Amino acid sequence: VCSSDLAFGPPAQFTEDGYDYAIVMLEDRGIPYADAVRQAEGFYATQPVAQLPPAAPWLHGRPEYWSLFSVRRVYPWVASLLYPYRGFAAMIDVSRAAYVATAMLAVLLALRFAPLPWGVLLSIALSFFPPWRDIARCALTDPLAVALMTGTLLAGAALLTKRTTWGAVAFAALCIALSFTRPIPYVLLGAGIVAAAFAPRSGDRSRLAAAAWITGVAALCAAALEAALAQAHAPSFRWIVADTYQHFVQRGYAPAGETLQAFFVREELTIALHALVKGALAVVPALAIAGAVLRRRDPATPFLAGACAATWFGALVDPDRFDIVRCVIMPVAPVLCAFASAALADAVARVPAAMGLP
């Protein structure tokens, strides 16, 4: 289903953020920075994004967010392996492969809570979720990050059920790869803390040890990422908020002359309001909450629910209402589908009894 969607779905799209990753990809092929910039400029000049006034100025010379994106090494490195065969299309290939991998991993995650058909059904629904289809056609880190996040959460859930050395190593390797694809180890850190908080109630020491390992690895990844950002002289949180504010003023979404504090508070309230309204209208989040309650005794449920809660930290570090689906919802969307599959499976199983059938 995913492969056919790739063939007949939305066309590939190279965005201004991809310009950064194109340069890094070329550097990973051994091309000097200056030559990599010239080649990336030449390619992006032929793309539709170069005709967009807000993006065009950032497709020349040093990228706008170079120091911030320079630590996101995994995605361009993977693309660089395909570059000799696919050219700049290698960046799209990685995104599309991650799109397919996410669908498969979502089924495996849902299998923990419901029979296979329900996992397949929710995975297909996720694959045709319009924002996810749009993201998967772009030369961005997000599709690979979603696939890695799903794999990492799957490894963590397995580790909490049965602690093994290979499981611990797999979780650590995936967590490191995720952290240097997109800077979101805080999702796993929050998930680990919640899992550790609930583990003593089970009386299982191995579960507590697994939760401690998950939390420790995620904390070390977060510390390593912060050190890498500091070494790259990445912009401060205040700079990010100010930059977001300037973009909003230019697009007419914020009044000129507003203080950064007022803008930040107003934008966070707007994000919360949008989340409440859209969440009330969305079927899957409601089903996911019901499914998490039904499967509350599963060792992985607190861990996965903690990830869903921790992902909202992204709304604090990136106060942009237009990035909520891409940066906050999608990293844990497969978890929502897994919990929703449990709710659907239980609801359908209760139908015969409710109708008085044997």
Tab-separated table of C-alpha atoms in Angstrom:
chain	number	residue	atom	x	y	z
A	1	VAL	CA	0.000	0.000	0.000
A	2	CYS	CA	2.785	2.412	0.922
A	3	SER	CA	4.760	1.580	-2.217
A	4	SER	CA	1.782	2.278	-4.457
A	5	ASP	CA	1.177	5.535	-2.613
A	6	LEU	CA	4.786	6.522	-3.276
A	7	ALA	CA	4.340	5.767	-6.955
A	8	PHE	CA	1.046	7.600	-7.428
A	9	GLY	CA	0.944	9.966	-4.447
A	10	PRO	CA	2.324	13.497	-3.974
A	11	PRO	CA	5.460	14.364	-6.003
A	12	ALA	CA	8.838	14.909	-4.351
A	13	GLN	CA	9.479	18.301	-2.796
A	14	PHE	CA	12.773	19.984	-1.943
A	15	THR	CA	12.285	22.617	0.770
A	16	GLU	CA	14.638	25.328	2.005
A	17	ASP	CA	15.632	23.210	5.025
A	18	GLY	CA	16.783	20.499	2.656
A	19	TYR	CA	19.402	22.889	1.302
A	20	ASP	CA	21.335	22.462	4.572
A	21	TYR	CA	21.159	18.680	4.362
A	22	ALA	CA	22.176	18.673	0.698
A	23	ILE	CA	25.423	20.444	1.583
A	24	VAL	CA	26.161	18.025	4.436
A	25	MET	CA	25.362	15.064	2.165
A	26	LEU	CA	27.886	16.298	-0.385
A	27	GLU	CA	30.482	16.880	2.345
A	28	ASP	CA	29.956	13.280	3.481
A	29	ARG	CA	30.901	12.256	-0.054
A	30	GLY	CA	34.233	14.026	0.429
A	31	ILE	CA	33.323	17.194	-1.475
A	32	PRO	CA	34.825	20.391	0.047
A	33	TYR	CA	32.349	22.792	1.683
A	34	ALA	CA	32.706	25.541	-0.950
A	35	ASP	CA	32.120	23.107	-3.807
A	36	ALA	CA	29.239	21.477	-1.930
A	37	VAL	CA	27.556	24.871	-1.527
A	38	ARG	CA	27.931	25.637	-5.263
A	39	GLN	CA	26.491	22.268	-6.271
A	40	ALA	CA	23.586	22.575	-3.830
A	41	GLU	CA	22.899	26.135	-5.046
A	42	GLY	CA	22.827	24.947	-8.646
A	43	PHE	CA	20.427	22.127	-7.907
A	44	TYR	CA	18.048	24.129	-5.717
A	45	ALA	CA	17.930	26.922	-8.297
A	46	THR	CA	16.083	24.451	-10.545
A	47	GLN	CA	13.477	23.558	-7.912
A	48	PRO	CA	10.088	25.237	-7.373
A	49	VAL	CA	11.116	26.352	-3.887
A	50	ALA	CA	13.588	28.786	-5.481
A	51	GLN	CA	10.613	30.711	-6.909
A	52	LEU	CA	9.076	31.322	-3.477
A	53	PRO	CA	10.028	34.792	-2.141
A	54	PRO	CA	10.299	33.760	1.554
A	55	ALA	CA	12.597	30.820	0.754
A	56	ALA	CA	14.680	32.058	-2.175
A	57	PRO	CA	17.136	34.213	-0.140
A	58	TRP	CA	18.146	31.194	1.973
A	59	LEU	CA	19.178	29.005	-0.940
A	60	HIS	CA	22.510	30.743	-1.480
A	61	GLY	CA	25.774	30.613	0.424
A	62	ARG	CA	25.762	29.658	4.092
A	63	PRO	CA	22.343	28.244	5.103
A	64	GLU	CA	20.247	30.224	7.566
A	65	TYR	CA	20.173	27.492	10.239
A	66	TRP	CA	23.547	25.918	9.472
A	67	SER	CA	24.806	25.801	13.069
A	68	LEU	CA	21.481	24.443	14.330
A	69	PHE	CA	21.136	21.741	11.679
A	70	SER	CA	24.811	20.796	11.486
A	71	VAL	CA	24.469	18.205	14.274
A	72	ARG	CA	21.740	16.323	12.388
A	73	ARG	CA	24.244	14.012	10.749
A	74	VAL	CA	22.407	10.714	10.288
A	75	TYR	CA	19.920	11.686	7.560
A	76	PRO	CA	22.435	13.306	5.166
A	77	TRP	CA	24.913	10.491	5.842
A	78	VAL	CA	22.374	7.839	4.832
A	79	ALA	CA	21.487	9.900	1.761
A	80	SER	CA	25.186	10.198	0.889
A	81	LEU	CA	25.362	6.401	0.517
A	82	LEU	CA	22.799	6.612	-2.292
A	83	TYR	CA	24.085	9.854	-3.828
A	84	PRO	CA	26.422	8.202	-6.402
A	85	TYR	CA	23.422	6.356	-7.835
A	86	ARG	CA	20.551	8.803	-7.315
A	87	GLY	CA	22.074	12.263	-7.044
A	88	PHE	CA	20.066	14.748	-4.980
A	89	ALA	CA	17.027	12.459	-5.265
A	90	ALA	CA	18.770	10.300	-2.654
A	91	MET	CA	17.400	12.628	0.040
A	92	ILE	CA	13.861	11.905	-1.139
A	93	ASP	CA	14.622	8.184	-1.339
A	94	VAL	CA	15.570	8.123	2.350
A	95	SER	CA	12.352	9.886	3.297
A	96	ARG	CA	10.229	7.496	1.263
A	97	ALA	CA	12.021	4.434	2.619
A	98	ALA	CA	11.411	5.762	6.145
A	99	TYR	CA	7.718	6.212	5.252
A	100	VAL	CA	7.452	2.528	4.341
A	101	ALA	CA	9.511	1.458	7.381
A	102	THR	CA	7.240	3.451	9.690
A	103	ALA	CA	4.181	1.631	8.353
A	104	MET	CA	5.802	-1.740	9.036
A	105	LEU	CA	7.045	-0.756	12.501
A	106	ALA	CA	3.612	0.646	13.381
A	107	VAL	CA	2.113	-2.789	12.709
A	108	LEU	CA	4.687	-4.437	14.980
A	109	LEU	CA	3.986	-1.911	17.725
A	110	ALA	CA	0.220	-2.435	17.436
A	111	LEU	CA	0.700	-6.218	17.629
A	112	ARG	CA	1.573	-5.721	21.269
A	113	PHE	CA	-1.984	-4.615	22.033
A	114	ALA	CA	-4.263	-6.066	19.349
A	115	PRO	CA	-4.500	-8.790	16.663
A	116	LEU	CA	-2.657	-8.246	13.396
A	117	PRO	CA	-5.604	-7.013	11.263
A	118	TRP	CA	-6.186	-4.043	13.545
A	119	GLY	CA	-2.538	-3.027	13.415
A	120	VAL	CA	-2.575	-3.246	9.625
A	121	LEU	CA	-5.768	-1.192	9.455
A	122	LEU	CA	-4.405	1.592	11.677
A	123	SER	CA	-1.039	1.535	9.899
A	124	ILE	CA	-2.748	2.053	6.544
A	125	ALA	CA	-4.796	4.882	8.046
A	126	LEU	CA	-1.583	6.482	9.315
A	127	SER	CA	0.084	6.090	5.915
A	128	PHE	CA	-2.743	7.999	4.244
A	129	PHE	CA	-2.854	10.734	6.885
A	130	PRO	CA	-2.450	13.810	4.593
A	131	PRO	CA	0.203	15.684	6.638
A	132	TRP	CA	2.291	12.507	6.936
A	133	ARG	CA	2.097	11.885	3.187
A	134	ASP	CA	3.225	15.474	2.585
A	135	ILE	CA	6.140	15.145	5.012
A	136	ALA	CA	7.241	11.827	3.495
A	137	ARG	CA	7.717	13.395	0.051
A	138	CYS	CA	10.134	16.055	1.367
A	139	ALA	CA	13.909	16.128	1.711
A	140	LEU	CA	13.716	16.529	5.489
A	141	THR	CA	14.896	14.657	8.572
A	142	ASP	CA	11.335	14.150	9.838
A	143	PRO	CA	10.394	10.896	8.031
A	144	LEU	CA	13.598	9.166	9.136
A	145	ALA	CA	13.124	10.542	12.660
A	146	VAL	CA	9.583	9.128	12.858
A	147	ALA	CA	10.817	5.702	11.701
A	148	LEU	CA	13.697	5.776	14.202
A	149	MET	CA	11.398	6.955	16.999
A	150	THR	CA	8.977	4.109	16.286
A	151	GLY	CA	11.829	1.602	16.251
A	152	THR	CA	13.288	3.002	19.468
A	153	LEU	CA	9.931	2.892	21.261
A	154	LEU	CA	9.418	-0.665	20.013
A	155	ALA	CA	12.842	-1.637	21.369
A	156	GLY	CA	12.118	0.063	24.691
A	157	ALA	CA	8.759	-1.684	25.008
A	158	ALA	CA	10.401	-5.055	24.340
A	159	LEU	CA	13.135	-4.292	26.878
A	160	LEU	CA	10.584	-3.506	29.583
A	161	THR	CA	8.892	-6.845	28.926
A	162	LYS	CA	12.064	-8.943	28.824
A	163	ARG	CA	15.429	-7.430	29.659
A	164	THR	CA	18.208	-8.739	27.398
A	165	THR	CA	21.665	-7.459	26.521
A	166	TRP	CA	20.829	-7.278	22.827
A	167	GLY	CA	17.641	-5.398	23.601
A	168	ALA	CA	19.538	-2.854	25.679
A	169	VAL	CA	22.151	-2.406	22.944
A	170	ALA	CA	19.466	-2.030	20.256
A	171	PHE	CA	17.655	0.639	22.266
A	172	ALA	CA	20.894	2.570	22.865
A	173	ALA	CA	21.935	2.418	19.191
A	174	LEU	CA	18.523	3.594	17.979
A	175	CYS	CA	18.381	6.345	20.588
A	176	ILE	CA	21.762	7.692	19.482
A	177	ALA	CA	20.749	7.584	15.809
A	178	LEU	CA	17.477	9.354	16.585
A	179	SER	CA	19.164	12.084	18.650
A	180	PHE	CA	21.441	13.006	15.767
A	181	THR	CA	18.645	12.826	13.193
A	182	ARG	CA	16.322	15.205	15.030
A	183	PRO	CA	17.027	16.678	18.479
A	184	ILE	CA	14.158	14.938	20.277
A	185	PRO	CA	15.720	12.600	22.872
A	186	TYR	CA	13.557	14.408	25.431
A	187	VAL	CA	10.631	12.273	24.220
A	188	LEU	CA	12.483	9.113	25.235
A	189	LEU	CA	13.723	10.734	28.432
A	190	GLY	CA	10.164	11.570	29.467
A	191	ALA	CA	9.011	8.088	28.508
A	192	GLY	CA	11.780	6.522	30.572
A	193	ILE	CA	10.978	8.647	33.627
A	194	VAL	CA	7.295	7.654	33.488
A	195	ALA	CA	8.242	3.985	33.039
A	196	ALA	CA	10.610	4.195	36.025
A	197	ALA	CA	7.895	5.809	38.130
A	198	PHE	CA	5.451	2.955	37.440
A	199	ALA	CA	7.959	0.076	37.514
A	200	PRO	CA	8.128	-0.327	41.345
A	201	ARG	CA	4.390	-1.041	41.442
A	202	SER	CA	4.956	-4.235	39.487
A	203	GLY	CA	7.439	-5.604	42.010
A	204	ASP	CA	9.633	-6.672	39.076
A	205	ARG	CA	13.230	-5.541	39.558
A	206	SER	CA	14.169	-6.301	35.969
A	207	ARG	CA	11.496	-3.872	34.763
A	208	LEU	CA	12.860	-1.151	37.021
A	209	ALA	CA	16.381	-1.851	35.749
A	210	ALA	CA	15.161	-1.634	32.139
A	211	ALA	CA	13.398	1.661	32.852
A	212	ALA	CA	16.554	2.996	34.488
A	213	TRP	CA	18.599	1.973	31.425
A	214	ILE	CA	16.126	3.690	29.087
A	215	THR	CA	16.187	6.879	31.167
A	216	GLY	CA	19.968	6.886	31.503
A	217	VAL	CA	20.616	6.323	27.800
A	218	ALA	CA	18.142	9.036	26.824
A	219	ALA	CA	19.702	11.465	29.328
A	220	LEU	CA	23.205	10.778	27.993
A	221	CYS	CA	21.992	11.266	24.413
A	222	ALA	CA	20.398	14.578	25.391
A	223	ALA	CA	23.645	15.686	27.075
A	224	ALA	CA	25.731	14.643	24.054
A	225	LEU	CA	23.377	16.513	21.746
A	226	GLU	CA	23.592	19.673	23.862
A	227	ALA	CA	27.396	19.437	23.842
A	228	ALA	CA	27.396	19.068	20.044
A	229	LEU	CA	25.077	22.058	19.653
A	230	ALA	CA	27.285	24.153	21.922
A	231	GLN	CA	30.371	23.182	19.933
A	232	ALA	CA	28.567	24.145	16.714
A	233	HIS	CA	27.621	27.518	18.280
A	234	ALA	CA	23.937	26.790	17.724
A	235	PRO	CA	21.560	29.686	18.434
A	236	SER	CA	20.007	30.109	21.860
A	237	PHE	CA	16.386	29.450	22.746
A	238	ARG	CA	15.757	33.208	22.850
A	239	TRP	CA	17.144	33.555	19.312
A	240	ILE	CA	14.845	30.775	18.081
A	241	VAL	CA	11.805	32.475	19.605
A	242	ALA	CA	12.862	35.845	18.137
A	243	ASP	CA	13.426	34.281	14.704
A	244	THR	CA	10.013	32.588	14.819
A	245	TYR	CA	8.450	35.900	15.807
A	246	GLN	CA	10.080	37.724	12.877
A	247	HIS	CA	8.808	35.112	10.436
A	248	PHE	CA	5.314	35.414	11.916
A	249	VAL	CA	5.387	39.204	11.567
A	250	GLN	CA	6.463	38.908	7.937
A	251	ARG	CA	3.602	36.484	7.224
A	252	GLY	CA	1.049	38.566	9.123
A	253	TYR	CA	0.472	36.079	11.944
A	254	ALA	CA	1.819	38.333	14.711
A	255	PRO	CA	1.647	42.092	15.329
A	256	ALA	CA	4.843	44.132	14.993
A	257	GLY	CA	6.242	45.588	18.203
A	258	GLU	CA	5.058	42.727	20.444
A	259	THR	CA	7.493	41.623	23.161
A	260	LEU	CA	9.013	38.157	22.833
A	261	GLN	CA	7.479	37.126	26.155
A	262	ALA	CA	4.003	38.172	25.025
A	263	PHE	CA	4.465	36.438	21.650
A	264	PHE	CA	5.671	33.230	23.320
A	265	VAL	CA	2.746	33.110	25.776
A	266	ARG	CA	0.188	33.908	23.084
A	267	GLU	CA	1.591	31.322	20.687
A	268	GLU	CA	1.669	28.613	23.379
A	269	LEU	CA	-1.968	29.371	24.246
A	270	THR	CA	-2.851	29.199	20.541
A	271	ILE	CA	-1.097	25.847	20.234
A	272	ALA	CA	-2.954	24.510	23.285
A	273	LEU	CA	-6.282	25.716	21.896
A	274	HIS	CA	-5.637	24.163	18.499
A	275	ALA	CA	-4.645	20.894	20.179
A	276	LEU	CA	-7.823	20.811	22.250
A	277	VAL	CA	-10.097	21.595	19.313
A	278	LYS	CA	-8.417	19.223	16.878
A	279	GLY	CA	-8.037	16.543	19.548
A	280	ALA	CA	-11.754	16.702	20.335
A	281	LEU	CA	-12.552	16.259	16.647
A	282	ALA	CA	-9.962	13.530	16.021
A	283	VAL	CA	-11.103	9.925	16.436
A	284	VAL	CA	-7.680	8.308	16.793
A	285	PRO	CA	-6.502	10.304	19.882
A	286	ALA	CA	-9.782	9.506	21.653
A	287	LEU	CA	-9.435	5.833	20.796
A	288	ALA	CA	-5.783	5.930	21.870
A	289	ILE	CA	-6.696	7.189	25.337
A	290	ALA	CA	-9.297	4.440	25.674
A	291	GLY	CA	-6.802	1.847	24.439
A	292	ALA	CA	-4.130	2.988	26.895
A	293	VAL	CA	-6.622	2.623	29.752
A	294	LEU	CA	-7.621	-0.844	28.567
A	295	ARG	CA	-3.979	-1.935	28.306
A	296	ARG	CA	-2.793	-0.127	31.446
A	297	ARG	CA	-1.384	-3.360	32.910
A	298	ASP	CA	0.962	-3.914	29.995
A	299	PRO	CA	4.568	-3.164	31.066
A	300	ALA	CA	5.049	-0.879	28.053
A	301	THR	CA	1.916	1.222	28.457
A	302	PRO	CA	3.370	3.789	30.927
A	303	PHE	CA	6.485	4.045	28.749
A	304	LEU	CA	4.548	4.690	25.544
A	305	ALA	CA	2.055	7.010	27.243
A	306	GLY	CA	4.992	8.933	28.700
A	307	ALA	CA	6.376	9.409	25.200
A	308	CYS	CA	3.036	10.829	24.046
A	309	ALA	CA	3.096	13.313	26.921
A	310	ALA	CA	6.780	14.244	26.589
A	311	THR	CA	6.503	15.014	22.882
A	312	TRP	CA	4.606	18.204	23.801
A	313	PHE	CA	7.853	19.623	25.156
A	314	GLY	CA	8.557	20.289	21.488
A	315	ALA	CA	5.848	22.951	21.519
A	316	LEU	CA	7.824	24.810	24.193
A	317	VAL	CA	11.175	24.751	22.406
A	318	ASP	CA	9.597	25.514	19.015
A	319	PRO	CA	6.635	27.870	19.552
A	320	ASP	CA	5.293	27.564	16.022
A	321	ARG	CA	1.681	26.437	15.593
A	322	PHE	CA	2.417	25.350	12.025
A	323	ASP	CA	5.030	22.810	13.167
A	324	ILE	CA	2.849	20.998	15.697
A	325	VAL	CA	1.802	18.093	13.478
A	326	ARG	CA	5.275	17.645	11.995
A	327	CYS	CA	7.350	18.064	15.144
A	328	VAL	CA	4.999	17.054	17.982
A	329	ILE	CA	2.273	14.712	16.725
A	330	MET	CA	4.039	12.635	14.073
A	331	PRO	CA	6.907	11.311	16.256
A	332	VAL	CA	4.345	9.464	18.403
A	333	ALA	CA	1.583	8.924	15.822
A	334	PRO	CA	2.383	5.177	15.552
A	335	VAL	CA	1.909	4.919	19.340
A	336	LEU	CA	-1.511	6.550	19.060
A	337	CYS	CA	-2.388	4.043	16.334
A	338	ALA	CA	-1.192	1.132	18.500
A	339	PHE	CA	-3.334	2.188	21.447
A	340	ALA	CA	-6.276	2.908	19.123
A	341	SER	CA	-6.006	-0.614	17.690
A	342	ALA	CA	-6.468	-1.995	21.209
A	343	ALA	CA	-9.631	0.062	21.713
A	344	LEU	CA	-11.079	-1.017	18.368
A	345	ALA	CA	-10.250	-4.672	18.931
A	346	ASP	CA	-11.897	-4.660	22.349
A	347	ALA	CA	-14.959	-2.773	21.100
A	348	VAL	CA	-15.548	-5.219	18.246
A	349	ALA	CA	-14.973	-8.197	20.549
A	350	ARG	CA	-17.746	-6.930	22.835
A	351	VAL	CA	-20.324	-6.588	20.049
A	352	PRO	CA	-21.596	-10.213	20.072
A	353	ALA	CA	-22.098	-10.167	23.852
A	354	ALA	CA	-23.867	-6.809	23.649
A	355	MET	CA	-26.228	-8.235	21.038
A	356	GLY	CA	-26.876	-11.326	23.133
A	357	LEU	CA	-25.125	-13.619	20.679
A	358	PRO	CA	-23.153	-16.688	21.855
